[in-house]
Short mmCIF file of C-alpha atoms in Angstrom, two decimals:
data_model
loop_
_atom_site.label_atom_id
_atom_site.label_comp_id
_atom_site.label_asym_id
_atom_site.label_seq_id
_atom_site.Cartn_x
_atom_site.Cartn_y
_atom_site.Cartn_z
CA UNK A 1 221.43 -107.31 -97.58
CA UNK A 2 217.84 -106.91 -98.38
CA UNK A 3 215.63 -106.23 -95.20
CA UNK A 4 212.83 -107.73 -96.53
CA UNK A 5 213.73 -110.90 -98.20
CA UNK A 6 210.84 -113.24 -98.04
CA UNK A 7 210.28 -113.31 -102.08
CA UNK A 8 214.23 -114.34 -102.31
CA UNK A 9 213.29 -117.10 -99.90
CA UNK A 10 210.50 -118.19 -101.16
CA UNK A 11 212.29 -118.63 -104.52
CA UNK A 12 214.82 -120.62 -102.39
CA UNK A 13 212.59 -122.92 -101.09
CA UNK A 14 213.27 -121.72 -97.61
CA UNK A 15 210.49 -122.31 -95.01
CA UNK A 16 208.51 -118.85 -94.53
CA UNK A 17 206.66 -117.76 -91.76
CA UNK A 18 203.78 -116.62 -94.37
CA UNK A 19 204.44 -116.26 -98.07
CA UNK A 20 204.98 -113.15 -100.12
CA UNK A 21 203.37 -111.03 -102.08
CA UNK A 22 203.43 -108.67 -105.10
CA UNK A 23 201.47 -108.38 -108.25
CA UNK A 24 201.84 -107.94 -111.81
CA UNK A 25 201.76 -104.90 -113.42
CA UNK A 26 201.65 -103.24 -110.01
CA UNK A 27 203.24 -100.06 -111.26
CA UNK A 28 200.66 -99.24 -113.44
CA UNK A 29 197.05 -97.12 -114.03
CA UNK A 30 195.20 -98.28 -110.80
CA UNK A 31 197.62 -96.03 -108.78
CA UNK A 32 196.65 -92.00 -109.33
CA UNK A 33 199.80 -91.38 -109.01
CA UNK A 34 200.63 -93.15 -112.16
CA UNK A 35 198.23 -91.80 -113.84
CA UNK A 36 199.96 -88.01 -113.03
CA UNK A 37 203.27 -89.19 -114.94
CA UNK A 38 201.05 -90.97 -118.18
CA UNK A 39 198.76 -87.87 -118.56
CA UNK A 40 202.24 -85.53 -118.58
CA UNK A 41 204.83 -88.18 -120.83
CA UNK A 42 204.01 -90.73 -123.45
CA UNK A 43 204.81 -94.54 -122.89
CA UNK A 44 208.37 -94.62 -124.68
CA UNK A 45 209.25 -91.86 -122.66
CA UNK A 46 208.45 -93.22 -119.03
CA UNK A 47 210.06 -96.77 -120.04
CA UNK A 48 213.28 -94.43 -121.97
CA UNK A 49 214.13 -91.48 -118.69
CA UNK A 50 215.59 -93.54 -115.96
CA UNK A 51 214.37 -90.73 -113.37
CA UNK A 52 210.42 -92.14 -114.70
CA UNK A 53 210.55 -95.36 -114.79
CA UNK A 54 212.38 -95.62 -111.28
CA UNK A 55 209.89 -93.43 -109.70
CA UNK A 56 207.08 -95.67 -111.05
CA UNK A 57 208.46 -98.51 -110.20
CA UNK A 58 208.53 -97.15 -106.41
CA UNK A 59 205.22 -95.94 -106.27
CA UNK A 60 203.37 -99.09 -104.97
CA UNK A 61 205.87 -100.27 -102.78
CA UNK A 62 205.14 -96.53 -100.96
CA UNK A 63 201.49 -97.21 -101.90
CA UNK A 64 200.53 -100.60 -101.48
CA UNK A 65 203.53 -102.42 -99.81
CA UNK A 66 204.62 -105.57 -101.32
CA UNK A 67 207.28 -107.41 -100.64
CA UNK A 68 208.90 -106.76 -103.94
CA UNK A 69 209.18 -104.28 -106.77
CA UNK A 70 208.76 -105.20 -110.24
CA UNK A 71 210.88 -102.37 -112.85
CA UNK A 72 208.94 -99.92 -114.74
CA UNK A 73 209.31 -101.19 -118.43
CA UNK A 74 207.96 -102.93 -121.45
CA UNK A 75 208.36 -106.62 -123.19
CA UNK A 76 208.42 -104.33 -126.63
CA UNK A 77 211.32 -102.44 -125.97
CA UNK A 78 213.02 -105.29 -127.07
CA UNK A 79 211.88 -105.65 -130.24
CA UNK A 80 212.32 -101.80 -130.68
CA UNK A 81 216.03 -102.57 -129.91
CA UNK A 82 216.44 -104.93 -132.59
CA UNK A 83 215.44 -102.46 -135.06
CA UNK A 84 211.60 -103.16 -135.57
CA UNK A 85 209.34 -99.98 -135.18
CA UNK A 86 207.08 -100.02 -132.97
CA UNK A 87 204.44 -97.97 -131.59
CA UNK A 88 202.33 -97.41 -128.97
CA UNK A 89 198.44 -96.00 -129.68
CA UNK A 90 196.33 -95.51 -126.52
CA UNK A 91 193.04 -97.93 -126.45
CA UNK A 92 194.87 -99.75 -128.81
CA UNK A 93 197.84 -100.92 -127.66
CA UNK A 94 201.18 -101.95 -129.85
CA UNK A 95 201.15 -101.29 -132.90
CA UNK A 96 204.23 -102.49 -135.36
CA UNK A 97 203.10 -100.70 -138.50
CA UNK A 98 205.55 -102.98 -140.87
CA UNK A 99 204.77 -106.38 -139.68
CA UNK A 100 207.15 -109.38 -140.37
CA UNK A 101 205.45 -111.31 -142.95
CA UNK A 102 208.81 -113.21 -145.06
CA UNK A 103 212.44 -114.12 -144.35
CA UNK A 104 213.46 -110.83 -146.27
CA UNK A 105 212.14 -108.85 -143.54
CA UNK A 106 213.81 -111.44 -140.81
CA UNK A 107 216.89 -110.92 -142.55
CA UNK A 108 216.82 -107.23 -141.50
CA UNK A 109 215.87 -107.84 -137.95
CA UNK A 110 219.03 -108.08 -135.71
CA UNK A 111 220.46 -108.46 -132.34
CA UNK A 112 221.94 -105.19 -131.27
CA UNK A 113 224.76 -103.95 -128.93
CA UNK A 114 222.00 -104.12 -125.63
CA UNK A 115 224.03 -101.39 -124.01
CA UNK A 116 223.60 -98.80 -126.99
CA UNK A 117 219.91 -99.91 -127.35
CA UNK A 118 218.81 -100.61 -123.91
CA UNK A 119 221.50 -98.86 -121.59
CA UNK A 120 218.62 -96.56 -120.24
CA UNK A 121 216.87 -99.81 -118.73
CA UNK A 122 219.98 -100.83 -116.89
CA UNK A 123 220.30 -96.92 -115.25
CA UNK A 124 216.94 -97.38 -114.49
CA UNK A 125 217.56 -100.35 -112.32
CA UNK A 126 220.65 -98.54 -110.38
CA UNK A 127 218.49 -95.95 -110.00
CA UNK A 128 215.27 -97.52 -108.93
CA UNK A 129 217.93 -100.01 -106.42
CA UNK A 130 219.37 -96.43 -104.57
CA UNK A 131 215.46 -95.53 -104.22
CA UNK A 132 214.51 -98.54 -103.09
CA UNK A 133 217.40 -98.45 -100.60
CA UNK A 134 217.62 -102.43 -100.22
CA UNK A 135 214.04 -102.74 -98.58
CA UNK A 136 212.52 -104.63 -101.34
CA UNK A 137 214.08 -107.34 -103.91
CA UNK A 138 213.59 -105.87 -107.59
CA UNK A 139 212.75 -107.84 -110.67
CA UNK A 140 213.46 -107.49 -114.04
CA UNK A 141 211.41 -109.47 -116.88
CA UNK A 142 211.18 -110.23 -120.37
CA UNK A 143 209.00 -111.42 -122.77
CA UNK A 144 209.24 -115.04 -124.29
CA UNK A 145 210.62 -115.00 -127.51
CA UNK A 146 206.94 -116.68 -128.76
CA UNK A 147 204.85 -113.28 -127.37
CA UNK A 148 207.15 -110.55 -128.95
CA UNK A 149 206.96 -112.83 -132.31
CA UNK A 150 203.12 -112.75 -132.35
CA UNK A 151 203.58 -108.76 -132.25
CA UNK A 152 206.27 -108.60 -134.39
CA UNK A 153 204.21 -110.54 -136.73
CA UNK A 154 200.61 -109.98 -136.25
CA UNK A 155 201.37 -106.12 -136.19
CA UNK A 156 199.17 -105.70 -133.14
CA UNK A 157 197.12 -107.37 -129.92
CA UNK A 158 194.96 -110.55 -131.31
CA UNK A 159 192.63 -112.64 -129.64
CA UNK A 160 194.00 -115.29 -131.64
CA UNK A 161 197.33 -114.65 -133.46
CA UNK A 162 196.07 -116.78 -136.69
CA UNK A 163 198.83 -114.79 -138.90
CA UNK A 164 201.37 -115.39 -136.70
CA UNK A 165 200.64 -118.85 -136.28
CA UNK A 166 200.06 -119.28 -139.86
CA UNK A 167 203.39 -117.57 -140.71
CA UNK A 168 205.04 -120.89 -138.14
CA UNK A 169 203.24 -123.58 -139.99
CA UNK A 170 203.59 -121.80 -143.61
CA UNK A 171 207.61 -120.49 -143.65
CA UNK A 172 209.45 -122.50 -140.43
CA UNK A 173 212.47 -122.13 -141.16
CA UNK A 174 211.96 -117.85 -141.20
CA UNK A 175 209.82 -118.43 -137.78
CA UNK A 176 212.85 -120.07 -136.07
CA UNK A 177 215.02 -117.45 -137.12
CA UNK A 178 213.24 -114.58 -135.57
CA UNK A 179 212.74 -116.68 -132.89
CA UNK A 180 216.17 -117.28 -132.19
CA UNK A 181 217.17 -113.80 -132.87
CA UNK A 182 214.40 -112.36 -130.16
CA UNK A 183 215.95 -114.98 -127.92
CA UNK A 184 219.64 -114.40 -128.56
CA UNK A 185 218.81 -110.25 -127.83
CA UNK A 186 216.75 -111.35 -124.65
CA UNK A 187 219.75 -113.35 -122.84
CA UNK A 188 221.91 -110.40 -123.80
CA UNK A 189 219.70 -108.04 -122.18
CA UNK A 190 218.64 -110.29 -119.09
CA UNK A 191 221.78 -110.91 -118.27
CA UNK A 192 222.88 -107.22 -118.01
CA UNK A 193 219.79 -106.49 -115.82
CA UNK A 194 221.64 -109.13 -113.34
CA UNK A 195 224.53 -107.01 -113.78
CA UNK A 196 222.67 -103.43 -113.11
CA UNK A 197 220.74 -104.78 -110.12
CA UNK A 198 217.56 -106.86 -110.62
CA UNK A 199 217.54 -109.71 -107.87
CA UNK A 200 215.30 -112.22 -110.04
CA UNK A 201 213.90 -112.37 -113.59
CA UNK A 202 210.17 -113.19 -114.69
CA UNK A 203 210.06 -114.20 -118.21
CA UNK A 204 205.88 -113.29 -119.48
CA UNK A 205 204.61 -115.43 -121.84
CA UNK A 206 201.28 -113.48 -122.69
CA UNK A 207 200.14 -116.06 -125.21
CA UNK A 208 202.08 -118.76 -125.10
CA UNK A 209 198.04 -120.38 -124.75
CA UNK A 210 197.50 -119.68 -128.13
CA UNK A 211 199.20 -122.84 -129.73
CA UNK A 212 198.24 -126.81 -129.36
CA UNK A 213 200.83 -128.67 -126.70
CA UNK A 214 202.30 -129.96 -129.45
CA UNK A 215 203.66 -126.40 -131.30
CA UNK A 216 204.16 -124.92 -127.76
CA UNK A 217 207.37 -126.72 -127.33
CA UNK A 218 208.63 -126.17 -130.98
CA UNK A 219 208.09 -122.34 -130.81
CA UNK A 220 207.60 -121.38 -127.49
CA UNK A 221 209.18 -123.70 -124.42
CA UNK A 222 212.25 -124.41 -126.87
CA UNK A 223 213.34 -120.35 -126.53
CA UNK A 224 212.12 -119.90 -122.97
CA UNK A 225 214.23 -122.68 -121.71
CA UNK A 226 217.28 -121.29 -123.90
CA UNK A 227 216.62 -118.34 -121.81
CA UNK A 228 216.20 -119.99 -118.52
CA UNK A 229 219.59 -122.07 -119.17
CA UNK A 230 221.69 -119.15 -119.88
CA UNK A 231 220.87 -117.20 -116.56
CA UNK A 232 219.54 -119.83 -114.13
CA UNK A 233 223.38 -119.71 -112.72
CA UNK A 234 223.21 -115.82 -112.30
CA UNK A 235 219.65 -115.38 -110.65
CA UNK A 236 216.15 -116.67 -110.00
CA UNK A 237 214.02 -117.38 -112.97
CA UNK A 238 210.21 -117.01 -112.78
CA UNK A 239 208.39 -118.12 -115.95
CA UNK A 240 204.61 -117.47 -116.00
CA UNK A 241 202.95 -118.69 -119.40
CA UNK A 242 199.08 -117.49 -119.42
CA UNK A 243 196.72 -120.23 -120.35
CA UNK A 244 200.06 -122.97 -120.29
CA UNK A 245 199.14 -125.14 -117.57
CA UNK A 246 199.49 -128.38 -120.04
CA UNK A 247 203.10 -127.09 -120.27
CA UNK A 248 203.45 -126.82 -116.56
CA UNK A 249 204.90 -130.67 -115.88
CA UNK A 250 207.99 -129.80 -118.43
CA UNK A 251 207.88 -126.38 -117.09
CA UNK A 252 209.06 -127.79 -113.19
CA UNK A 253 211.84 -129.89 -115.11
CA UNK A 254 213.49 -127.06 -115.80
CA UNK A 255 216.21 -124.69 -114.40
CA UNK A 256 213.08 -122.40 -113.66
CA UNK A 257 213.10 -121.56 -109.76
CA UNK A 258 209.16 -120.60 -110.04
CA UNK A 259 206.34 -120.93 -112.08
CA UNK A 260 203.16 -118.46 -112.16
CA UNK A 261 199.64 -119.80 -112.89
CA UNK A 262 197.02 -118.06 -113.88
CA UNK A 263 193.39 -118.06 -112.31
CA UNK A 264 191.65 -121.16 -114.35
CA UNK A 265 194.02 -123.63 -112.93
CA UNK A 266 193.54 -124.72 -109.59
CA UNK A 267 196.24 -124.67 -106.81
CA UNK A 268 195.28 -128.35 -106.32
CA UNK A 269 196.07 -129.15 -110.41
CA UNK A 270 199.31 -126.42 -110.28
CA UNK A 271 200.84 -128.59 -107.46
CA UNK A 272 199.72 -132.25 -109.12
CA UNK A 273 201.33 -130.99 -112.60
CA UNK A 274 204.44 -129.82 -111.23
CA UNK A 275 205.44 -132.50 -109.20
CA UNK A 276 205.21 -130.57 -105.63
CA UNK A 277 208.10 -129.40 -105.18
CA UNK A 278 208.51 -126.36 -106.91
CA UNK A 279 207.71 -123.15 -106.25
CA UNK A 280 204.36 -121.30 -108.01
CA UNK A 281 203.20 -117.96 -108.62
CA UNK A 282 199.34 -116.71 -108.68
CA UNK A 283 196.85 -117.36 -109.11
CA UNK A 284 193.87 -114.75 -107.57
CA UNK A 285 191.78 -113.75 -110.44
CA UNK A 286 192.79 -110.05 -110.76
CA UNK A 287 189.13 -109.48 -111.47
CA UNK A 288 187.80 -110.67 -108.20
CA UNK A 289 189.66 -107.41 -106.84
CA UNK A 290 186.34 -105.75 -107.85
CA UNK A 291 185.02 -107.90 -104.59
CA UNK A 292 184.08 -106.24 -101.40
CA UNK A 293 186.92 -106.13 -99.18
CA UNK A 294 186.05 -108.70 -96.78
CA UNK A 295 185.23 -111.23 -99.82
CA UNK A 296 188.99 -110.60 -100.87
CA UNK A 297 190.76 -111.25 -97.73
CA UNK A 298 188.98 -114.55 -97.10
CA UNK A 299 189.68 -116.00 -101.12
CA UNK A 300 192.98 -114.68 -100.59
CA UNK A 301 193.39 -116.96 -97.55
CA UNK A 302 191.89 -119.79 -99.06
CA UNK A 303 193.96 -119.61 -101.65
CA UNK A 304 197.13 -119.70 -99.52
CA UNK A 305 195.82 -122.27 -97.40
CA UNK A 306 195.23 -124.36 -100.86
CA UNK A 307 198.51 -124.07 -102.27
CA UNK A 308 200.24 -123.83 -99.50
CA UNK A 309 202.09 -120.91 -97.03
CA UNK A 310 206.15 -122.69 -98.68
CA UNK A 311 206.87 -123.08 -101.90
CA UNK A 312 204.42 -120.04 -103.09
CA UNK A 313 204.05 -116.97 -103.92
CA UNK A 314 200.99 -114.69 -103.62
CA UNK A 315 199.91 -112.97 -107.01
CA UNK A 316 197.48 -112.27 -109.56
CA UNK A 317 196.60 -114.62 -112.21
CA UNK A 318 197.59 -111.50 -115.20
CA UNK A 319 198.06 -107.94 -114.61
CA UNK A 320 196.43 -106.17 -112.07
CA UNK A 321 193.44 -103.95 -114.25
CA UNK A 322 192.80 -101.12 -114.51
CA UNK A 323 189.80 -99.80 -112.38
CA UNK A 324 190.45 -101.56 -109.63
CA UNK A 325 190.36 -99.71 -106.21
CA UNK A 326 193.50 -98.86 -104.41
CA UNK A 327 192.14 -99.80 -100.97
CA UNK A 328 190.92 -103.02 -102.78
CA UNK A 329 195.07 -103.86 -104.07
CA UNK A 330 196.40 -102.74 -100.03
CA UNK A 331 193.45 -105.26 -99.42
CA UNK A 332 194.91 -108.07 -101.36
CA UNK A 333 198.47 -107.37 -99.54
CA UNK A 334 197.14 -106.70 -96.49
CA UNK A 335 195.92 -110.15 -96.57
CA UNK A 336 198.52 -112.43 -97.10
CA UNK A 337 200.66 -109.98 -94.27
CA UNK A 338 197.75 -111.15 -91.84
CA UNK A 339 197.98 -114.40 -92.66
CA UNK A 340 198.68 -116.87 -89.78
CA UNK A 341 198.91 -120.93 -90.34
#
């Protein structure tokens, strides 16, 4: 049993006594500690050596103390699995140097064995569950089929994604394929991260916000709720789709058991879109951790008291940055711990 299982309730529905807390990318280059292990391995090799990735994934719940750990990993190890190259350039993120640009090159792409291409995730997760020695739940994500596309396609970070867009609207049919493939290798690999451990799933979809309502559910929602289908009966999904809130009412109809929001949608809006019920995710803007200290504690409990202490829990809006301040992240945590309704 998991000492500490307020997440796992709050998934459930359960009433809580406050809600939890954890945030994304909270094993990452805020913490010095991570920034040890990145100055003495590369990226591929922390996500690739079990012993790495476990210990990073560890590090904040020493550090900062959430109530659960999120594994040490990457959406683009995926697509490395499936035989596109990719590569990883500091200050300039991924970088696939052969981008998919026609159904010759989807032909090529396909969906591997996950245990000879990913087995060193799943020994990461036994090995980051012994560490964390049942105190926290752990979860394991994925990309959305739609995000690793537009990098798969675009050949690198966008502020719009135009080609891969373009390459939807132009050549469908060779869209849907490597859509279907990237979602076909995803279930394969979520479900084995069930299997090695993870006690809930968080499927990112970075840019899902990128395309009109319309195109959303043809090549996004359509391949996230394949994914949410196949392993709703084996764990907790959590799908959080940055800059999707127009997708959110179809969102709560699925098998999802939570949905994250991001910081330009309201707690009010999140719950009047959804339907109430459901459990969300978010929303503090993770730039407002600049704030002074005090500032931070008292958004962070009007933010709780606006969506709610059930049915919620405490996050970011995206991925913790950067050059934040570690006492300003124990801040954030601290918070929602002292909270009292």
């Amino acid at each position: 049993m998991i000492k500490n299982d307020l997440f796992l309730r709050a998934l459930n529905n359960e009433t809580v006594e406050r809600p939890p807390v954890w945030m994304m990318r909270q094993a990452g280059r805020y913490l010095p500690e991570f920034r040890a292990l990145r100055d003495k391995y590369d990226f591929f090799t922390r996500c690739e050596t079990p012993e790495l990735a476990a210990e990073i994934t560890v590090q904040p719940i020493r550090i900062v103390k959430p109530d659960a750990a999120i594994l040490f990993s990457d959406i683009l190890v995926v697509p490395r699995a499936m035989g596109i190259h990719v590569e990883l350039k500091d200050n300039l993120g991924p970088i696939i140097p052969n981008p998919i640009r026609t159904m010759e090159q989807v032909n090529q792409v396909f969906v591997p064995d996950v245990h000879e291409t990913l087995g060193y995730v799943f020994d990461a997760i036994k090995l980051t569950k012994e560490m964390l020695n049942d105190e926290v739940p752990l979860i394991g994500f994925a990309g959305s089929p739609w995000t690793i596309f537009c990098y798969a396609v675009e050949g690198k970070g966008s502020k719009s994604f135009d080609t891969a867009k373009g390459f939807c609207f132009s050549n469908p049919i060779a869209a849907h394929t490597l859509l279907q493939k990237i979602t076909d290798t995803t279930i394969l690999y979520l479900k084995e991260k069930v299997k090695a451990g993870c006690n809930a799933i968080q499927i990112f979809d970075s840019w899902g916000g990128m395309l009109s309502p319309v195109d959303y559910q043809e090549f996004s929602w359509n391949y996230i709720n394949q994914i949410i289908e196949a392993i709703a009966d084996e764990t907790k999904v959590i799908v959080f789709g940055k800059g999707c809130w127009f997708a959110l009412g179809e969102m709560a109809q699925s098998k999802a058991s939570a949905l994250g929001v991001d910081w330009t949608c309201s707690p009010r809006n999140a719950r009047y879109l959804t339907g109430g019920n459901i459990t969300l995710q978010g929303n503090f803007d993770p730039s407002r951790l600049l704030s002074p200290i005090p500032t931070i504690k008292k958004m962070v409990h009007q933010m709780i008291d606006e969506f709610g202490k059930d049915n919620y829990i405490v996050n970011l809006g995206h991925g913790i940055l950067p050059n934040i301040p570690v006492d300003h992240a124990k801040a954030f945590v601290e918070a929602v711990k002292e909270y009292q309704k």
